XYZ file of C-alpha atoms in Angstrom:
571
model
C 82.382 141.246 171.446
C 84.037 142.437 168.234
C 86.730 144.290 169.891
C 87.753 141.478 171.985
C 88.257 139.208 168.899
C 90.278 141.936 167.449
C 92.227 142.112 170.569
C 92.953 138.308 170.776
C 93.586 138.526 166.991
C 96.597 140.963 167.705
C 97.821 138.983 170.694
C 97.942 135.954 168.877
C 99.676 137.045 165.909
C 102.458 138.248 167.910
C 102.792 134.897 169.811
C 102.068 136.514 173.174
C 104.821 138.779 172.950
C 103.905 141.492 175.748
C 105.750 144.221 173.696
C 106.280 144.654 170.226
C 106.838 147.219 167.205
C 104.448 147.638 164.675
C 103.260 150.201 162.355
C 99.477 150.855 161.730
C 99.871 149.561 158.200
C 100.862 146.473 159.759
C 97.926 146.190 162.069
C 95.636 146.729 159.813
C 96.773 143.766 157.543
C 96.468 141.825 160.514
C 92.802 143.189 161.612
C 91.849 143.037 157.936
C 90.675 146.750 157.461
C 92.290 150.044 156.535
C 94.419 152.062 158.238
C 92.011 154.308 159.705
C 89.706 151.809 160.933
C 93.059 150.415 162.448
C 93.595 153.504 164.150
C 90.174 153.827 165.684
C 90.567 150.290 167.230
C 94.005 150.922 168.537
C 92.214 154.015 170.341
C 89.639 152.202 171.583
C 91.764 149.164 173.362
C 93.717 151.860 174.842
C 90.381 153.496 176.290
C 89.805 149.833 177.868
C 93.404 150.119 178.928
C 94.160 146.613 177.075
C 97.086 148.009 175.598
C 99.445 151.246 175.556
C 100.176 152.655 171.983
C 103.348 155.007 171.716
C 102.823 156.128 167.884
C 105.936 157.291 166.532
C 105.715 160.168 163.739
C 105.541 159.479 160.181
C 103.637 157.244 158.555
C 105.442 153.716 158.095
C 107.434 154.576 161.265
C 107.379 151.503 163.759
C 105.643 152.488 167.066
C 105.433 150.501 170.303
C 102.321 148.055 171.214
C 102.360 146.804 174.736
C 99.664 144.095 175.607
C 98.359 145.288 179.325
C 96.220 142.175 179.755
C 96.410 138.368 179.105
C 94.812 137.075 176.171
C 92.479 134.747 178.725
C 91.294 137.878 180.786
C 89.933 139.140 177.378
C 88.882 135.410 176.268
C 86.672 134.893 179.494
C 85.072 138.457 178.633
C 84.195 137.561 175.360
C 82.413 133.937 176.672
C 80.469 135.996 179.285
C 79.065 138.460 176.855
C 77.990 135.818 174.863
C 76.794 133.675 177.143
C 74.519 137.053 178.236
C 73.295 137.531 174.881
C 72.322 133.430 174.971
C 74.586 133.352 172.228
C 76.286 130.070 173.253
C 77.764 129.021 169.595
C 79.797 132.004 170.209
C 81.070 131.221 173.553
C 82.016 127.562 172.703
C 83.501 128.760 169.268
C 85.720 130.999 171.719
C 86.393 128.197 173.790
C 87.816 126.025 171.230
C 89.685 129.088 169.397
C 91.409 130.792 172.688
C 91.759 128.142 175.198
C 95.281 126.962 174.554
C 95.462 124.562 177.525
C 93.092 122.399 179.409
C 93.247 124.385 182.276
C 92.121 127.384 180.568
C 89.517 125.323 178.598
C 87.910 124.010 181.966
C 87.806 127.297 183.104
C 86.171 128.926 180.222
C 84.038 125.703 180.162
C 83.021 125.941 183.842
C 82.065 129.374 183.164
C 79.650 128.368 180.520
C 78.105 125.721 182.465
C 77.251 128.528 185.088
C 74.746 129.567 182.409
C 72.762 126.406 182.887
C 70.804 124.931 185.621
C 68.279 126.419 187.877
C 67.938 130.338 187.935
C 65.381 132.223 189.894
C 64.345 135.698 189.723
C 61.232 138.154 191.300
C 58.985 139.608 188.988
C 55.849 141.147 190.514
C 56.766 139.869 193.738
C 56.718 136.175 192.216
C 59.463 133.994 192.247
C 59.988 132.701 188.586
C 61.966 129.355 188.563
C 63.875 128.781 185.168
C 65.824 125.203 184.246
C 68.215 125.938 181.781
C 69.087 122.547 179.858
C 72.124 121.903 177.338
C 71.474 119.251 174.960
C 73.735 117.969 171.890
C 71.253 117.575 169.080
C 69.823 120.412 167.289
C 66.029 120.670 167.307
C 64.139 121.052 164.142
C 60.484 120.258 164.685
C 57.941 119.608 167.313
C 55.607 118.081 164.954
C 54.683 114.637 166.176
C 54.340 113.623 162.578
C 57.834 114.465 161.349
C 60.009 114.196 164.845
C 63.030 112.281 164.277
C 65.357 112.777 167.026
C 64.770 111.606 170.490
C 65.436 115.122 171.918
C 62.648 116.536 170.012
C 60.652 113.532 171.369
C 61.716 114.693 174.624
C 60.413 118.180 174.094
C 57.264 117.050 172.504
C 56.115 114.630 175.475
C 56.062 118.216 177.512
C 53.972 119.687 174.612
C 51.595 117.303 173.675
C 49.436 114.574 175.231
C 48.057 111.364 173.865
C 44.759 109.645 174.600
C 46.894 107.268 176.879
C 50.028 107.426 178.554
C 52.616 104.947 179.926
C 53.659 105.156 183.467
C 57.303 104.988 184.123
C 56.701 101.848 186.120
C 56.667 98.770 183.800
C 54.926 100.597 181.294
C 51.330 100.280 182.520
C 48.824 102.101 180.322
C 47.297 105.207 181.976
C 44.477 107.255 181.038
C 45.605 110.318 178.900
C 43.209 112.740 177.266
C 40.877 109.571 177.532
C 39.691 109.074 181.019
C 38.622 105.451 179.759
C 38.352 103.137 176.816
C 36.637 99.979 175.740
C 37.183 97.397 172.940
C 34.934 95.027 171.395
C 35.359 90.977 171.195
C 37.300 91.041 168.176
C 39.341 93.708 169.625
C 39.342 95.843 166.111
C 37.039 98.390 167.471
C 38.326 100.817 170.345
C 36.121 103.908 171.854
C 37.732 106.621 173.839
C 36.191 108.685 176.206
C 37.654 112.042 176.116
C 37.713 114.203 179.400
C 35.946 117.346 179.236
C 37.092 120.904 179.129
C 40.503 120.330 178.159
C 42.378 123.348 176.765
C 44.878 123.642 174.147
C 47.416 126.318 174.578
C 45.730 129.129 172.427
C 42.824 128.633 174.213
C 40.518 126.208 172.601
C 38.482 123.178 174.179
C 39.934 120.075 173.137
C 37.042 117.747 170.957
C 36.612 114.408 169.566
C 37.382 116.294 165.695
C 40.876 117.052 166.969
C 41.294 113.331 167.729
C 39.792 112.415 164.332
C 42.096 114.939 162.814
C 45.386 113.859 164.255
C 45.232 110.181 163.413
C 43.606 110.989 159.559
C 46.739 112.712 159.319
C 48.747 109.881 160.295
C 46.702 107.624 158.245
C 46.984 109.722 155.182
C 50.682 111.327 155.203
C 53.225 109.503 152.468
C 56.093 110.441 155.349
C 58.012 107.303 156.374
C 57.981 107.333 160.152
C 58.281 105.435 163.081
C 55.613 103.245 164.378
C 53.736 103.323 160.615
C 53.272 99.723 160.673
C 50.596 100.634 163.500
C 48.673 103.610 162.298
C 48.566 102.567 158.622
C 46.616 99.681 160.163
C 43.739 102.111 161.203
C 40.898 101.450 159.146
C 38.571 104.432 159.988
C 38.485 106.991 162.889
C 35.276 108.856 163.822
C 33.610 111.124 166.560
C 30.530 109.740 168.052
C 30.190 112.781 169.945
C 32.202 115.854 171.165
C 33.669 113.894 173.590
C 33.612 109.998 172.344
C 36.083 108.512 169.660
C 35.966 105.351 168.078
C 38.943 104.017 166.129
C 38.546 100.803 164.117
C 41.724 98.765 162.835
C 41.988 96.680 160.081
C 42.929 93.493 162.228
C 43.551 93.152 165.915
C 47.192 94.560 166.851
C 47.868 94.059 170.473
C 50.452 96.769 170.610
C 48.027 99.526 169.263
C 47.032 100.858 172.891
C 51.141 101.109 173.977
C 51.337 103.110 170.414
C 48.952 105.585 171.684
C 50.775 106.517 174.414
C 53.964 107.547 172.379
C 54.974 110.940 171.306
C 53.830 110.180 167.900
C 50.081 109.639 168.453
C 49.980 113.105 170.101
C 46.922 114.892 169.354
C 47.075 118.277 167.697
C 44.280 120.898 167.179
C 42.630 120.321 163.847
C 44.039 122.043 161.044
C 46.959 122.787 162.977
C 45.631 126.390 163.920
C 46.339 127.577 160.468
C 50.126 127.551 161.095
C 50.782 124.953 158.223
C 52.902 122.048 158.979
C 56.192 123.852 158.480
C 55.183 126.588 161.143
C 53.778 124.369 163.644
C 56.594 122.169 163.791
C 58.511 125.254 165.029
C 55.400 126.855 167.050
C 52.925 124.015 168.080
C 50.050 123.980 169.912
C 49.552 121.282 172.460
C 47.882 120.377 175.465
C 50.768 119.824 177.341
C 52.073 121.109 180.965
C 54.190 123.496 178.723
C 53.523 125.350 175.869
C 56.608 126.727 173.272
C 57.263 130.193 173.735
C 60.452 130.415 171.534
C 62.026 128.046 168.956
C 65.114 129.277 166.946
C 67.861 126.655 165.359
C 70.016 126.869 168.604
C 67.155 127.841 171.398
C 63.927 126.309 172.394
C 61.949 128.391 175.322
C 59.035 126.613 177.152
C 56.810 128.532 179.461
C 54.310 126.879 181.974
C 50.890 126.091 180.958
C 49.043 126.973 184.066
C 45.638 125.690 182.811
C 47.164 121.831 182.279
C 44.600 119.420 183.056
C 46.760 117.353 185.282
C 47.990 119.904 187.216
C 50.360 122.824 186.835
C 53.902 122.209 186.739
C 56.304 123.720 189.411
C 58.941 124.909 186.904
C 57.798 128.660 185.466
C 60.237 128.675 182.116
C 62.344 125.895 180.642
C 65.234 126.940 178.158
C 66.824 124.404 176.256
C 69.678 125.099 174.400
C 71.624 123.369 171.713
C 75.143 122.978 172.576
C 77.744 121.510 170.350
C 80.006 120.462 172.968
C 81.036 117.505 174.982
C 79.276 118.390 177.711
C 79.662 115.500 180.168
C 83.012 116.793 181.785
C 80.996 119.096 183.310
C 82.196 120.028 187.168
C 80.441 117.986 189.742
C 80.914 120.197 192.271
C 78.543 121.126 195.033
C 76.851 124.549 194.068
C 77.297 124.343 190.482
C 74.698 125.631 188.698
C 74.366 122.630 186.500
C 71.787 120.796 188.465
C 70.662 118.290 186.024
C 73.155 115.932 183.565
C 71.805 113.410 181.437
C 74.481 110.404 180.797
C 76.883 112.126 182.780
C 80.644 111.259 182.967
C 81.780 108.455 184.858
C 84.531 110.859 186.678
C 81.642 112.717 188.740
C 82.055 112.967 192.288
C 79.728 110.965 193.819
C 80.073 112.979 196.950
C 78.341 115.672 195.553
C 75.933 114.074 193.303
C 72.881 112.083 193.490
C 72.661 109.127 190.500
C 69.299 108.048 189.372
C 68.912 105.307 186.893
C 65.645 105.070 184.354
C 65.034 101.775 183.239
C 66.022 102.517 179.789
C 69.164 101.386 177.879
C 70.993 102.286 174.503
C 72.012 99.575 172.375
C 74.113 100.022 169.205
C 74.035 97.619 166.737
C 75.193 96.490 163.270
C 73.232 94.870 160.782
C 74.125 92.867 157.520
C 72.382 93.843 154.311
C 72.173 90.491 152.522
C 69.378 91.303 150.462
C 71.983 93.623 148.093
C 73.971 91.316 145.771
C 77.409 91.558 147.494
C 80.121 89.827 149.613
C 77.959 89.487 152.592
C 75.541 87.040 150.935
C 77.990 84.513 151.762
C 77.250 83.345 155.328
C 81.068 82.354 156.273
C 82.326 85.960 155.253
C 79.332 87.478 157.403
C 80.768 84.893 160.279
C 84.166 86.241 159.628
C 83.100 90.129 159.978
C 81.328 88.988 163.091
C 84.389 87.647 164.405
C 86.454 90.549 163.810
C 83.906 92.994 165.576
C 84.455 91.014 168.429
C 87.599 90.947 168.187
C 88.445 93.871 171.077
C 86.570 92.007 173.804
C 87.713 88.484 172.759
C 91.216 89.289 171.549
C 93.108 86.540 173.554
C 90.598 83.597 172.393
C 91.058 84.474 168.576
C 93.524 81.847 166.510
C 94.821 82.272 163.571
C 92.152 80.631 161.567
C 89.582 83.023 163.384
C 91.532 85.886 161.198
C 91.957 84.597 158.002
C 91.466 86.860 154.921
C 87.831 87.297 154.376
C 88.675 86.892 150.565
C 89.886 83.113 151.210
C 86.853 82.598 153.467
C 84.619 83.606 149.970
C 86.571 81.654 147.842
C 88.038 83.524 145.717
C 91.631 83.728 146.601
C 92.074 87.450 145.837
C 94.230 89.544 147.584
C 92.311 92.618 147.040
C 90.373 94.136 150.163
C 86.347 92.986 149.845
C 84.877 96.335 149.541
C 81.837 97.200 152.052
C 79.679 100.018 152.589
C 78.518 101.259 156.317
C 75.726 103.486 156.272
C 74.393 105.426 159.233
C 73.191 108.967 160.607
C 75.734 111.867 162.061
C 75.119 110.778 165.778
C 76.721 107.255 165.218
C 79.431 108.182 162.788
C 81.962 107.562 165.529
C 80.688 104.034 165.648
C 80.826 103.902 161.918
C 84.489 104.883 161.837
C 85.191 102.486 164.592
C 83.905 99.607 162.942
C 85.531 100.703 159.569
C 88.835 100.932 161.384
C 88.897 97.643 163.056
C 87.824 95.757 159.851
C 90.651 97.450 157.705
C 93.118 94.851 159.418
C 91.145 91.859 158.239
C 90.887 92.497 154.680
C 87.545 94.691 154.405
C 87.969 97.986 152.662
C 84.849 99.922 154.328
C 83.338 103.416 153.318
C 81.160 105.342 155.932
C 78.275 106.876 154.291
C 76.175 109.271 156.562
C 72.992 110.916 155.817
C 70.509 112.446 157.517
C 67.750 110.838 159.531
C 65.177 111.360 157.293
C 67.356 109.944 154.050
C 68.162 107.100 156.384
C 64.727 106.062 155.975
C 64.904 105.993 152.165
C 67.034 103.206 149.863
C 70.578 104.030 151.514
C 69.926 100.959 153.747
C 69.476 98.580 151.055
C 72.361 100.296 148.796
C 74.664 99.240 152.142
C 76.320 96.539 153.418
C 76.187 97.593 156.688
C 73.751 99.479 158.719
C 74.835 101.218 162.001
C 72.241 102.283 164.341
C 70.947 102.016 168.014
C 67.746 100.930 169.942
C 66.576 102.997 172.876
C 65.188 100.179 174.973
C 62.710 102.445 177.106
C 58.910 101.137 178.061
C 58.269 101.812 174.468
C 60.774 99.042 173.487
C 58.456 96.453 172.276
C 56.785 99.125 169.825
C 60.732 99.827 168.560
C 61.460 96.354 168.532
C 58.566 95.265 166.019
C 59.409 98.322 164.010
C 63.251 97.587 164.063
C 62.630 93.705 163.107
C 59.914 94.776 160.488
C 62.788 96.724 158.684
C 65.510 94.145 159.032
C 63.235 91.590 157.636
C 63.993 93.371 154.411
C 67.686 92.733 154.545
C 67.594 89.165 154.813
C 67.350 86.085 152.887
C 63.624 84.815 151.957
C 63.557 82.075 154.436
C 64.942 84.285 157.322
C 62.603 86.932 156.599
C 59.303 84.523 156.282
C 60.067 83.483 159.792
C 60.771 86.891 161.037
C 57.563 87.894 159.632
C 55.432 85.263 161.177
C 56.885 85.840 164.433
C 55.680 89.491 164.161
C 52.328 88.235 163.056
C 52.181 86.493 166.460
C 53.505 89.422 168.286
C 50.799 91.595 167.280
C 48.318 88.779 168.522
C 49.724 88.268 171.759
C 48.022 90.293 174.591
C 50.763 88.958 176.948
C 53.803 91.628 177.274
C 56.140 88.459 178.494
C 55.060 86.322 175.731
C 55.867 89.196 173.329
C 59.149 89.420 174.793
C 60.039 85.996 174.591
C 59.196 85.871 170.894
C 61.084 89.221 170.202
C 63.930 87.152 171.740
C 63.660 84.102 169.544
C 64.106 86.837 166.425
C 66.909 88.471 168.196
C 68.951 84.624 168.397
C 67.929 83.950 165.091
C 69.629 87.386 163.602
C 72.482 86.821 165.890
C 72.775 82.957 164.929
C 72.877 83.846 161.344
C 75.278 86.611 161.604
C 72.845 89.249 160.358
C 72.653 91.290 163.647
C 75.804 91.966 166.081
C 75.364 93.948 169.215
C 78.255 96.635 169.459
C 77.665 97.348 173.226
C 74.739 98.590 175.449
C 74.613 101.281 178.134
C 72.053 102.445 180.803
C 70.730 105.759 180.766
C 71.130 107.556 183.952
C 71.067 110.876 185.304
C 73.017 112.748 187.926
C 71.358 115.932 189.954
C 72.747 118.033 192.753
C 70.655 117.100 196.192
C 69.025 120.441 195.705
C 66.822 118.978 192.797
C 63.531 117.852 194.014
C 60.846 115.657 192.099
C 63.417 114.110 189.791
C 60.935 111.008 188.136
C 61.346 109.648 184.817
C 58.892 109.315 181.960
C 58.229 106.140 179.895
C 61.113 107.019 177.438
C 63.604 107.357 180.657
C 63.758 111.276 180.183
C 63.537 113.243 183.343
C 59.738 114.512 183.448
C 59.943 118.408 183.972
C 56.557 118.754 185.150
C 57.566 117.149 188.731
C 60.783 118.771 189.066
C 61.302 121.826 191.612
C 63.633 123.239 194.031
C 63.319 124.526 197.146
C 62.705 128.214 197.792
C 65.327 130.410 199.654
C 64.192 130.935 203.025
């Protein structure tokens, strides 16, 4: 690998010339090594038949260096070596560094994609099916308490189980680790009856004490986390016997049962199997269909858990690799090894691929923080800002009055731009910068502040004027909406906040999901009408896959459920 890089460095230095004259001292300077090491490197390249070196006698005399192979060929060899070592980062960096043309980049990237998809090997007369998946978000933890990213939740959903689960069809609540449950008339006392002989990945049997530990851990955490508005309402949790758990709420909440089907409410072994919270996040132990066999900054390897209580998965192994590269342009040719693409490119050839839509959407939005004393406290200025954001889709309808200077609307008459701070997380930086650029031409001077998801939960939101984020609209949408609007109520004027909190209180007591949806729509309309909320766009989540992939179904979050994926054996 290093020799490949050294060759490419020399080839690049001489501008791709086939034949040049050089001294060993010059080569040593280019390669950043000693005269002796340069001679050794040249010798190795000669042995590989990459170059011809015709030395001249005497130090300092110029010798002839002839390149016998193209840099593209060496770059491709380097990429393939990196891929075979699972060093995808080096492969990608090589593509960025050495691909001087789009055709070469496509070739190198195509080689990279052959690493992904379905691969079969025979071990001890058994067929081992491996699925390799690329993701564009780096995985940090699978601990249900600390997860921040959807990709972490995706992996977690295959490692852990909850007391209940939501089916992929219209959010129906189905049995999970609990095969049955009931509640009292007040709907504050819930009793769950656990399945017997369910095994954790380390071989221990699940008991009610594990469930108690999992929920007490949520109740006691100081961690700012999704859905905390629900589990902070748990008053007590107790094991009545090894297979029965009772959970008492402080007040009734009709979102409590759906919450139990989320990855946040996954059941972990009591005492985290002695790993501690940091260790457990990297090597978690659950009851799910797959167990974590390997976890690093770039790679997560899942192996099938053959004793899964709902039946063994068809796949034997899933390798998930962090690829900081735009992968949506994967070649969609029949026979490609890249069998499953989440959110594929619209340029994919429909004749080669099957496309399936899950019932999930991604909505990007921007909100105005009017609790902060600043320019957005003025409703007219907020209206102007939203009009500017709509300009790209409604440019023909804008009048000169519509695009008046925000400073004039605010009544200041000043010529200086209105300064605004936009807060977001790394995944949405491009959206925030696009907003900043769009507003720049209309009297707004925006500064984008990008922080980690964990920091985003802190004071940065209330310190900013605009907040860019997203809502994943899946079977957990009402849980997410409740969390979203509870958060947004902190950013608005007192009167609007009182109304929102009142609607949320009614929602938590409403057993009918459709009625809850109508109340959520009232909140949305109120926030949009007062220019607190602007929806940037909404896109469906979809998956392309080759016809050779069987069993493609979705879980409640719109992700492919890996437990059911299988590939017909070759006969």
